[in-house]
Short mmCIF file of C-alpha atoms in Angstrom, two decimals:
data_model
loop_
_atom_site.label_atom_id
_atom_site.label_comp_id
_atom_site.label_asym_id
_atom_site.label_seq_id
_atom_site.Cartn_x
_atom_site.Cartn_y
_atom_site.Cartn_z
CA MET A 18 46.71 114.83 111.61
CA THR A 19 47.14 118.21 113.46
CA THR A 20 45.48 120.19 114.12
CA ALA A 21 47.65 123.29 112.08
CA GLN A 22 47.32 120.80 109.35
CA ILE A 23 43.63 120.47 109.41
CA CYS A 24 42.82 124.13 109.11
CA ILE A 25 45.18 124.39 106.30
CA ILE A 26 43.38 121.67 104.59
CA ILE A 27 39.86 123.50 105.20
CA ALA A 28 41.71 126.82 103.90
CA ILE A 29 42.79 125.76 100.78
CA ILE A 30 39.66 123.03 100.32
CA ALA A 31 37.55 126.22 100.32
CA TYR A 32 39.69 128.56 97.91
CA LEU A 33 40.23 125.93 95.50
CA ALA A 34 36.51 125.31 96.05
CA VAL A 35 35.98 128.84 94.96
CA MET A 36 38.54 128.28 91.98
CA ILE A 37 36.08 125.50 90.74
CA TYR A 38 33.00 127.60 91.36
CA VAL A 39 34.68 129.99 88.63
CA GLY A 40 34.64 127.79 86.11
CA ILE A 41 31.47 126.04 86.65
CA SER A 42 29.91 129.56 85.99
CA PHE A 43 31.58 130.38 83.31
CA SER A 44 30.60 126.94 81.76
CA LYS A 45 27.85 128.54 80.25
CA THR A 46 28.72 131.36 78.35
CA ASN A 47 31.40 129.91 76.33
CA THR A 48 28.98 129.36 73.45
CA SER A 49 31.26 130.47 70.76
CA ILE A 50 35.27 129.49 69.84
CA ASP A 51 34.80 134.26 70.58
CA ALA A 52 33.99 133.29 73.99
CA PHE A 53 35.96 130.64 75.23
CA TYR A 54 39.53 132.41 73.47
CA LEU A 55 39.31 135.43 75.00
CA GLY A 56 36.53 135.76 76.49
CA GLY A 57 34.39 137.95 73.76
CA ARG A 58 37.07 140.96 74.04
CA LYS A 59 34.46 142.00 76.83
CA LEU A 60 37.24 142.37 80.25
CA GLY A 61 37.36 145.56 82.56
CA PRO A 62 40.11 147.45 83.26
CA ILE A 63 41.02 146.01 86.52
CA VAL A 64 40.51 142.57 85.40
CA THR A 65 42.90 142.66 82.05
CA ALA A 66 45.91 143.76 84.79
CA MET A 67 45.67 141.41 87.42
CA SER A 68 44.64 138.91 85.39
CA ALA A 69 47.70 139.76 82.91
CA GLU A 70 50.17 140.05 85.47
CA ALA A 71 48.92 137.03 88.09
CA SER A 72 49.12 134.37 84.36
CA ASP A 73 52.61 136.85 84.51
CA MET A 74 54.18 136.19 87.35
CA SER A 75 53.47 132.03 87.84
CA SER A 76 54.79 130.12 90.88
CA TRP A 77 58.53 131.68 90.46
CA LEU A 78 57.31 134.99 91.42
CA LEU A 79 56.45 132.42 95.76
CA MET A 80 58.78 129.85 94.89
CA GLY A 81 61.70 130.96 92.17
CA LEU A 82 62.85 134.33 93.39
CA PRO A 83 62.90 134.04 96.66
CA GLY A 84 64.52 131.47 96.64
CA VAL A 85 67.20 132.66 94.15
CA ALA A 86 67.51 135.86 96.47
CA TYR A 87 67.74 132.70 99.75
CA LEU A 88 70.89 130.98 98.25
CA SER A 89 72.80 134.11 96.83
CA GLY A 90 71.89 137.12 97.57
CA ILE A 91 70.02 140.18 95.99
CA ALA A 92 71.60 140.66 92.83
CA ASP A 93 70.31 138.70 90.35
CA ALA A 94 67.26 138.43 91.57
CA SER A 95 67.68 142.18 92.20
CA TRP A 96 68.37 142.53 88.63
CA THR A 97 66.04 139.90 87.55
CA ALA A 98 63.10 141.87 89.13
CA ILE A 99 64.18 145.53 87.32
CA GLY A 100 64.07 144.21 83.95
CA LEU A 101 61.00 142.46 84.17
CA ILE A 102 59.61 145.57 86.27
CA ILE A 103 61.06 147.23 82.76
CA GLY A 104 59.81 145.20 80.80
CA THR A 105 56.03 145.32 82.31
CA TYR A 106 55.94 148.73 82.03
CA VAL A 107 57.24 148.48 78.11
CA ASN A 108 55.38 146.40 77.51
CA TRP A 109 52.03 147.58 78.45
CA LEU A 110 52.73 151.26 77.05
CA ILE A 111 53.79 150.10 73.51
CA VAL A 112 51.95 147.27 72.54
CA SER A 113 49.23 146.36 74.49
CA LYS A 114 46.89 149.15 72.91
CA ARG A 115 48.04 148.81 69.40
CA ILE A 116 47.74 144.92 69.59
CA ARG A 117 44.48 145.23 70.66
CA ARG A 118 43.66 147.64 68.23
CA TYR A 119 45.47 145.73 65.09
CA THR A 120 43.86 142.26 66.23
CA ASN A 121 40.09 143.59 66.23
CA GLU A 122 40.88 145.21 62.72
CA ILE A 123 41.56 141.57 61.42
CA HIS A 124 39.50 139.25 63.52
CA ALA A 125 42.87 137.53 65.27
CA LEU A 126 41.94 135.48 67.38
CA THR A 127 45.01 133.56 68.82
CA LEU A 128 48.69 135.24 68.30
CA PRO A 129 49.64 133.18 65.71
CA GLU A 130 46.34 134.00 63.54
CA PHE A 131 47.89 137.50 64.16
CA PHE A 132 51.35 137.15 62.31
CA SER A 133 49.30 135.57 59.53
CA LYS A 134 46.36 137.71 59.52
CA ARG A 135 49.00 141.14 59.70
CA TYR A 136 51.70 139.54 56.74
CA GLY A 137 48.79 138.11 54.52
CA ASP A 138 49.96 134.84 55.28
CA ASP A 139 46.85 132.53 53.09
CA LYS A 140 48.78 129.36 53.09
CA TYR A 141 49.48 130.01 57.57
CA ILE A 142 52.62 128.64 57.28
CA LEU A 143 53.55 131.09 60.24
CA THR A 144 50.71 129.77 61.21
CA CYS A 145 51.73 126.73 62.42
CA VAL A 146 55.46 127.39 62.89
CA SER A 147 54.37 129.44 65.73
CA ALA A 148 51.69 127.45 66.79
CA ILE A 149 54.23 124.18 66.83
CA ILE A 150 57.24 127.07 68.93
CA ILE A 151 53.77 127.52 71.26
CA ILE A 152 53.14 124.35 72.37
CA ILE A 153 57.32 123.41 72.48
CA PHE A 154 57.15 125.65 75.61
CA PHE A 155 55.00 126.06 76.81
CA ILE A 156 54.31 122.27 77.92
CA PRO A 157 57.59 122.98 80.47
CA TYR A 158 55.97 125.96 81.11
CA VAL A 159 52.56 123.76 82.74
CA ALA A 160 54.79 121.37 83.86
CA SER A 161 56.94 123.89 85.99
CA GLY A 162 53.32 125.06 87.53
CA PHE A 163 51.66 121.13 88.25
CA ALA A 164 55.94 120.61 89.93
CA ALA A 165 55.53 124.13 91.76
CA CYS A 166 51.82 122.79 93.78
CA ALA A 167 53.20 119.14 94.24
CA LYS A 168 56.19 120.28 96.23
CA LEU A 169 53.77 122.20 97.94
CA PHE A 170 51.86 119.47 99.19
CA ASN A 171 54.76 117.06 99.34
CA THR A 172 56.56 119.37 101.82
CA LEU A 173 54.26 120.76 104.15
CA PHE A 174 52.14 117.40 104.42
CA GLY A 175 54.32 114.48 103.33
CA LEU A 176 51.90 113.76 100.67
CA ASN A 177 53.78 111.60 97.88
CA TYR A 178 54.76 113.38 94.95
CA MET A 179 53.44 111.97 92.72
CA LEU A 180 49.38 112.63 94.10
CA SER A 181 50.36 115.98 94.92
CA LEU A 182 51.19 116.48 91.43
CA PHE A 183 47.68 114.73 90.53
CA LEU A 184 45.30 116.37 92.36
CA SER A 185 46.83 119.85 91.83
CA ALA A 186 47.33 119.27 87.86
CA ALA A 187 43.61 118.01 87.77
CA ILE A 188 41.98 121.38 89.61
CA ILE A 189 43.93 123.19 87.05
CA VAL A 190 42.49 121.50 84.38
CA LEU A 191 39.30 120.95 85.38
CA TYR A 192 37.77 125.03 85.86
CA CYS A 193 40.05 126.02 82.73
CA THR A 194 38.40 122.98 80.57
CA LEU A 195 34.51 124.05 81.48
CA GLY A 196 34.99 127.72 81.90
CA GLY A 197 36.93 129.90 79.06
CA PHE A 198 38.85 132.53 79.14
CA LEU A 199 36.58 134.55 81.13
CA ALA A 200 37.30 132.44 84.08
CA VAL A 201 40.78 131.79 83.72
CA SER A 202 40.85 135.61 83.75
CA THR A 203 38.28 135.54 86.33
CA THR A 204 40.15 133.74 88.72
CA ASP A 205 43.58 135.15 87.98
CA LEU A 206 41.98 138.13 89.67
CA ILE A 207 40.99 136.43 91.87
CA GLN A 208 44.36 134.39 92.53
CA SER A 209 46.80 138.01 91.84
CA ILE A 210 43.97 139.36 94.94
CA THR A 211 45.64 136.25 97.38
CA MET A 212 49.13 136.28 96.59
CA SER A 213 49.54 139.73 97.69
CA ILE A 214 48.06 138.78 101.35
CA ALA A 215 50.10 136.42 100.83
CA LEU A 216 53.83 137.91 100.31
CA ILE A 217 52.58 141.13 103.51
CA ILE A 218 51.52 137.99 105.27
CA VAL A 219 54.51 135.78 105.18
CA ILE A 220 56.47 139.75 105.21
CA CYS A 221 55.39 141.06 108.37
CA PHE A 222 55.69 137.65 109.99
CA GLY A 223 59.43 136.41 108.73
CA VAL A 224 61.16 139.59 109.84
CA PHE A 225 58.99 139.13 113.53
CA GLN A 226 60.32 136.23 113.69
CA ALA A 227 64.18 136.93 112.10
CA GLY A 228 64.12 139.58 115.41
CA GLY A 229 63.54 142.49 113.40
CA ILE A 230 64.65 143.80 110.35
CA SER A 231 67.88 144.92 111.52
CA ASN A 232 68.75 141.57 112.31
CA VAL A 233 67.64 140.50 109.22
CA ILE A 234 69.70 143.31 107.44
CA ALA A 235 72.34 142.39 110.32
CA ASN A 236 72.61 138.66 108.94
CA ALA A 237 72.55 139.65 105.54
CA GLN A 238 75.52 141.88 105.95
CA ALA A 239 78.06 139.38 107.12
CA LEU A 240 77.57 137.32 104.18
CA PRO A 241 80.22 138.56 101.42
CA GLY A 242 78.59 139.83 98.31
CA TYR A 243 74.75 139.47 100.00
CA LEU A 244 73.55 142.59 99.60
CA SER A 245 76.13 143.97 96.40
CA MET A 246 73.99 144.39 93.46
CA VAL A 247 77.84 144.44 91.67
CA ASN A 248 78.93 141.01 93.77
CA SER A 249 77.11 137.71 94.32
CA TYR A 250 77.56 135.71 97.22
CA VAL A 251 78.46 131.73 96.80
CA SER A 252 76.99 129.46 99.45
CA GLU A 253 79.23 125.85 99.06
CA THR A 254 81.82 128.81 98.95
CA GLY A 255 80.85 131.17 102.28
CA SER A 256 82.53 133.73 98.89
CA SER A 257 81.18 136.19 96.31
CA THR A 258 81.76 136.47 92.73
CA SER A 259 82.21 139.92 91.01
CA TYR A 260 78.77 140.14 88.76
CA SER A 261 79.78 142.31 86.10
CA ALA A 262 77.84 144.67 83.75
CA LEU A 263 77.68 141.54 81.29
CA SER A 264 75.92 139.36 83.66
CA ILE A 265 73.48 142.65 84.75
CA ALA A 266 72.60 143.08 81.27
CA SER A 267 72.08 139.24 80.97
CA THR A 268 70.31 138.64 83.90
CA MET A 269 68.42 142.28 82.96
CA ALA A 270 67.10 140.97 79.52
CA TRP A 271 64.17 139.41 81.53
CA GLY A 272 62.31 142.46 80.17
CA LEU A 273 62.63 141.68 76.16
CA GLY A 274 60.33 138.54 76.89
CA TYR A 275 57.10 140.45 77.37
CA PHE A 276 57.52 140.88 73.83
CA GLY A 277 56.44 138.03 73.13
CA MET A 278 54.51 136.31 76.24
CA PRO A 279 51.55 135.04 74.11
CA HIS A 280 49.33 134.45 77.19
CA ILE A 281 49.98 138.48 78.20
CA LEU A 282 49.21 139.35 75.23
CA LEU A 283 46.20 137.76 75.21
CA ARG A 284 45.01 140.28 77.74
CA PHE A 285 45.58 143.37 75.75
CA MET A 286 43.62 141.71 73.22
CA ALA A 287 40.45 140.57 74.96
CA ILE A 288 40.04 144.14 77.02
CA GLU A 289 36.37 145.91 76.10
CA ASP A 290 37.88 149.42 75.27
CA GLU A 291 41.62 150.18 74.17
CA ASN A 292 41.17 153.17 76.10
CA LYS A 293 41.46 151.39 79.43
CA LEU A 294 44.68 150.41 78.62
CA THR A 295 45.85 152.96 80.26
CA LEU A 296 44.19 152.21 83.78
CA SER A 297 45.70 148.95 83.38
CA ARG A 298 48.94 149.83 83.12
CA ARG A 299 49.42 151.75 85.82
CA ILE A 300 47.23 149.60 87.92
CA ALA A 301 49.44 146.40 86.81
CA SER A 302 53.27 148.40 86.88
CA ILE A 303 52.24 149.35 90.74
CA TRP A 304 51.09 145.20 91.35
CA VAL A 305 54.75 144.30 89.90
CA VAL A 306 57.21 146.17 91.58
CA ILE A 307 55.43 145.94 94.96
CA SER A 308 55.48 142.07 94.53
CA MET A 309 58.49 141.67 92.99
CA THR A 310 59.62 143.95 95.99
CA ILE A 311 57.96 141.58 98.19
CA ALA A 312 59.15 139.19 97.08
CA VAL A 313 63.37 139.81 97.06
CA PHE A 314 62.88 140.53 100.53
CA ILE A 315 60.90 137.20 102.01
CA GLY A 316 64.41 135.58 100.48
CA ILE A 317 66.49 137.87 102.56
CA VAL A 318 64.71 136.87 105.49
CA GLY A 319 64.33 133.40 104.75
CA TYR A 320 68.41 133.50 105.81
CA SER A 321 67.69 134.97 108.78
CA LEU A 322 65.34 132.20 110.09
CA SER A 323 67.04 129.74 108.54
CA GLN A 324 69.98 131.10 111.01
CA ALA A 325 67.47 131.48 114.10
CA SER A 326 66.91 127.71 113.49
CA VAL A 327 63.09 128.56 112.81
CA ILE A 328 62.42 127.04 109.00
CA PRO A 329 65.49 124.68 108.04
CA THR A 330 68.90 125.54 105.93
CA LEU A 331 67.96 125.03 102.39
CA GLU A 332 69.29 124.01 99.56
CA GLY A 333 69.69 123.41 95.46
CA SER A 334 66.20 124.09 94.20
CA ASN A 335 64.88 123.52 98.52
CA SER A 336 65.58 126.70 98.71
CA GLU A 337 62.31 127.31 96.73
CA THR A 338 60.22 125.80 99.68
CA ILE A 339 60.85 129.23 101.55
CA ILE A 340 56.98 130.48 101.73
CA ILE A 341 56.24 126.75 102.73
CA GLN A 342 58.44 126.36 105.25
CA ILE A 343 57.56 129.29 107.32
CA ALA A 344 53.80 128.88 106.10
CA SER A 345 54.37 125.60 107.58
CA THR A 346 55.97 127.95 111.29
CA LEU A 347 53.03 130.33 111.27
CA SER A 348 51.00 127.22 111.23
CA GLN A 349 51.81 125.64 114.55
CA HIS A 350 50.76 128.66 116.22
CA ASN A 351 47.24 128.58 117.13
CA VAL A 352 43.74 128.43 114.74
CA LEU A 353 43.81 131.39 113.29
CA ALA A 354 47.66 131.32 111.98
CA ALA A 355 47.48 128.28 111.10
CA LEU A 356 44.12 129.44 108.56
CA LEU A 357 46.06 132.11 107.34
CA ALA A 358 49.29 129.89 106.44
CA GLY A 359 46.69 128.25 103.98
CA LEU A 360 45.93 131.24 102.90
CA ILE A 361 49.69 131.90 102.25
CA LEU A 362 49.36 128.50 100.77
CA ALA A 363 46.87 128.96 99.37
CA GLY A 364 48.70 132.24 97.28
CA ILE A 365 51.06 129.65 96.08
CA MET A 366 48.87 127.41 95.27
CA ALA A 367 47.81 130.45 92.63
CA ALA A 368 50.62 132.23 91.27
CA THR A 369 51.06 128.28 89.63
CA MET A 370 47.52 128.11 88.87
CA SER A 371 46.95 131.66 86.87
CA THR A 372 49.87 130.82 84.67
CA ALA A 373 49.59 127.37 83.92
CA ASP A 374 45.57 128.02 83.24
CA SER A 375 46.29 131.12 80.53
CA GLN A 376 49.09 128.53 79.11
CA LEU A 377 46.84 125.38 78.52
CA LEU A 378 44.57 127.70 77.15
CA ALA A 379 46.40 129.35 74.54
CA SER A 380 47.76 125.80 74.01
CA ALA A 381 44.91 124.40 73.07
CA SER A 382 43.73 127.67 71.03
CA CYS A 383 46.70 126.51 69.03
CA ILE A 384 45.45 122.99 68.49
CA SER A 385 42.16 123.30 67.99
CA GLN A 386 42.13 126.86 66.37
CA ASN A 387 45.44 127.31 64.67
CA LEU A 388 46.48 124.06 63.32
CA LEU A 389 43.99 122.56 62.64
CA GLN A 390 41.15 124.26 61.10
CA GLU A 391 43.21 127.90 59.73
CA PHE A 392 46.65 125.82 58.63
CA GLY A 393 44.72 122.51 57.88
CA LYS A 394 41.24 124.16 57.10
CA LYS A 395 39.17 121.70 58.40
CA LYS A 396 35.33 123.17 58.66
CA ILE A 397 34.34 123.01 62.32
CA ASP A 398 31.72 124.67 63.89
CA ASP A 399 32.43 126.74 67.22
CA LYS A 400 30.75 123.87 69.57
CA THR A 401 33.17 120.73 67.90
CA SER A 402 35.72 123.68 68.17
CA VAL A 403 35.43 124.49 72.46
CA LYS A 404 35.39 120.54 72.07
CA ILE A 405 38.33 120.50 70.55
CA ALA A 406 39.83 122.86 72.29
CA ARG A 407 38.67 120.92 75.85
CA ILE A 408 39.98 117.73 75.16
CA THR A 409 43.43 119.60 73.45
CA VAL A 410 43.91 121.51 77.23
CA ILE A 411 43.64 117.88 78.98
CA ALA A 412 45.86 115.65 76.85
CA ILE A 413 48.54 118.44 77.09
CA SER A 414 48.42 118.54 80.74
CA ILE A 415 48.68 114.82 80.87
CA ILE A 416 52.11 115.82 78.74
CA ALA A 417 53.13 118.48 81.31
CA PHE A 418 52.54 115.38 84.04
CA VAL A 419 54.52 113.69 83.13
CA LEU A 420 57.45 116.41 82.77
CA ALA A 421 56.59 117.02 85.77
CA SER A 422 56.96 113.49 87.39
CA ASP A 423 61.20 114.61 88.97
CA PRO A 424 60.37 115.88 92.22
CA ASN A 425 64.23 117.60 91.72
CA SER A 426 63.62 120.03 89.18
CA SER A 427 63.73 122.93 89.74
CA VAL A 428 61.35 125.87 89.36
CA PHE A 429 63.01 129.06 88.59
CA GLU A 430 64.83 126.93 85.93
CA ILE A 431 62.25 125.29 83.59
CA VAL A 432 59.86 128.74 84.01
CA SER A 433 63.43 131.05 82.52
CA PHE A 434 64.22 128.21 80.05
CA ALA A 435 60.33 128.84 78.66
CA TRP A 436 59.69 132.15 79.27
CA ALA A 437 63.46 132.64 76.33
CA GLY A 438 61.59 130.55 74.63
CA PHE A 439 59.07 132.93 73.72
CA GLY A 440 60.99 135.72 74.16
CA ALA A 441 63.11 135.62 71.52
CA ALA A 442 60.83 133.40 69.07
CA PHE A 443 57.90 135.83 69.36
CA GLY A 444 59.56 139.16 70.07
CA PRO A 445 61.22 140.88 67.34
CA ILE A 446 58.13 139.36 65.39
CA VAL A 447 55.61 141.15 67.49
CA LEU A 448 57.62 144.59 67.54
CA CYS A 449 58.44 144.34 64.00
CA ALA A 450 54.72 143.53 62.72
CA LEU A 451 53.17 146.41 64.82
CA PHE A 452 55.64 148.90 64.00
CA TRP A 453 57.28 148.34 61.12
CA LYS A 454 54.98 148.40 57.80
CA ARG A 455 58.45 146.94 56.14
CA SER A 456 58.70 143.67 57.28
CA ASN A 457 56.87 140.96 55.90
CA LYS A 458 56.18 137.63 56.29
CA TRP A 459 59.69 135.38 54.99
CA GLY A 460 61.26 138.25 58.30
CA ALA A 461 59.15 137.66 60.48
CA LEU A 462 59.43 133.63 59.67
CA CYS A 463 62.67 133.44 59.58
CA GLY A 464 62.99 135.06 62.73
CA MET A 465 60.89 133.36 64.32
CA ILE A 466 62.30 130.35 64.34
CA ALA A 467 65.78 132.00 64.59
CA GLY A 468 65.06 132.79 67.71
CA GLY A 469 63.63 129.82 68.95
CA ALA A 470 66.40 127.71 67.62
CA MET A 471 69.25 129.51 69.40
CA ILE A 472 67.31 129.49 73.24
CA PHE A 473 68.65 125.58 72.41
CA ILE A 474 71.87 126.46 70.86
CA TRP A 475 73.31 128.67 72.91
CA LYS A 476 71.58 127.36 76.25
CA TYR A 477 72.29 123.65 76.29
CA GLY A 478 76.68 124.66 73.45
CA ILE A 479 77.80 128.24 73.40
CA ALA A 480 77.05 128.61 77.22
CA ARG A 481 78.41 125.56 78.64
CA LEU A 482 81.30 127.38 76.92
CA GLY A 483 81.60 129.74 79.34
CA GLY A 484 82.79 133.06 80.52
CA ALA A 485 81.63 136.06 78.51
CA PHE A 486 79.02 133.31 76.72
CA ALA A 487 77.65 132.15 80.23
CA ILE A 488 74.84 134.46 79.82
CA TYR A 489 71.00 133.74 79.75
CA GLU A 490 70.42 133.22 75.98
CA LEU A 491 67.19 134.62 75.72
CA LEU A 492 69.49 138.10 74.70
CA PRO A 493 71.58 136.62 72.33
CA ALA A 494 68.70 134.22 70.65
CA PHE A 495 66.35 138.49 70.67
CA ILE A 496 69.45 139.42 69.24
CA LEU A 497 69.62 137.00 66.22
CA ALA A 498 65.89 136.84 65.90
CA THR A 499 65.73 141.27 65.49
CA VAL A 500 69.21 141.18 62.76
CA MET A 501 67.30 137.90 60.95
CA ASN A 502 63.90 139.19 60.46
CA VAL A 503 64.82 142.83 59.53
CA VAL A 504 68.19 141.78 57.33
CA VAL A 505 65.35 138.55 55.28
CA SER A 506 62.62 141.24 54.99
CA LEU A 507 64.88 143.97 53.45
CA ALA A 508 66.37 140.72 51.33
CA THR A 509 62.95 139.94 49.77
CA ALA A 510 60.22 141.29 48.09
CA ALA A 511 57.57 143.84 50.15
CA PRO A 512 54.82 143.20 51.54
CA SER A 513 51.13 143.06 49.26
CA GLY A 514 49.16 146.57 49.04
CA GLU A 515 46.34 144.89 51.02
CA VAL A 516 48.48 144.16 54.07
CA LEU A 517 49.93 147.99 53.39
CA LYS A 518 46.53 149.83 53.46
CA THR A 519 45.81 147.00 56.72
CA TYR A 520 48.78 148.56 58.23
CA ASP A 521 48.24 152.19 57.70
CA GLN A 522 44.44 152.01 58.80
CA VAL A 523 44.92 150.73 62.28
CA ASN A 524 48.07 153.01 63.19
CA ASN A 525 46.08 155.89 61.51
CA LYS A 526 43.60 155.30 63.83
#
């Protein structure tokens, strides 16, 4: 093993040790299910902001997004980023404070529980259906995180992919099961800082190795459509293709997903004071703009590095290893450079872990809290409930581990599908629940099912017709779910007087 590899391993081990320490530190505070799932609603504004964004960005920020820019230029990656930036800001602006207030008023700890209590669903049908949807879409999402970490170790050290996958999953599961929500949120803060440092180091080193900004731009301009916002570069043919208005709308639809992301909405619900969400919004919005801009530019820099033979030419899903390749090159210079490379790679792990841990926790709450206790009407004390939640985290991780066993899987593709699922199934119901008094449980139920089902129907059926139908499945599914919610709500009885009274109480505060 080389000196560079030893330094990288030291940096990564130090980082992982901190994550585990945080989990152990917070394990003693999880004496109640409220503390395990929402941290007792005690998050500060900075932790809330950075935890929400770190859990949102996942491995696709440091792997998927640069990989897309590397292969096809800035159009696809940039319109995706713009949609996400707008979605981030609007979500913090209109949803965060209201859902914090509403869930606190009706004592809801999870998103499925919020749905049932908001609509007076005493049979917890909404809880059951939404919990199942969360499990369906979170398992592949978690799998993408495991796969990203495994690709890191496999690419860098030549370590067996399955062994890399096991080690990555084991670390995430360990601190998540020990520390619960406070551990997850605190590690997310640390991880967001690590991700930021990694992005800065990569972009500075990459530009230097590529011969400067002017050289990076010149290389990109030599490719047709590479730097255009209305054209896209096709690497297979070396030509460009038009990026239509429909494609732009489809890509920007990524922003709609924010309204239905359980792991992000939980951060809004957990802040100690709703009035501090304004500060959180500003911090989160600024961080998202900067991080996404750098991530897209890294893809452009990566192409110049390949042209200069600093890193190999990357094809297909291998384009997602750009930052890993850059870090590996950096590590060859000296000991300090190798330690910095280790920090960069820890940043990739941070991006992955910060999302995977949040998703595991949300999935666990669906089974132990929503399905078992609420829908199944099983009375369980807090101590037992926390144990069940921890067992559930392990069980879900095992399934995600199996799904991630294919080393050729694309992180970006998996994330985009799961993101669409949550956005379409939950986004419209969250907005209707918070802003439309007449919305009822039948509209919510039909909208939820229609949105989730349309993701599969569109992606694996309609989209294959090509042409105008080959758009991101989130857009048509979100529209259908919204229409179903409105039509069915108006066609069925209005919510009960008690439900309407609670709605007025929350919105008149």
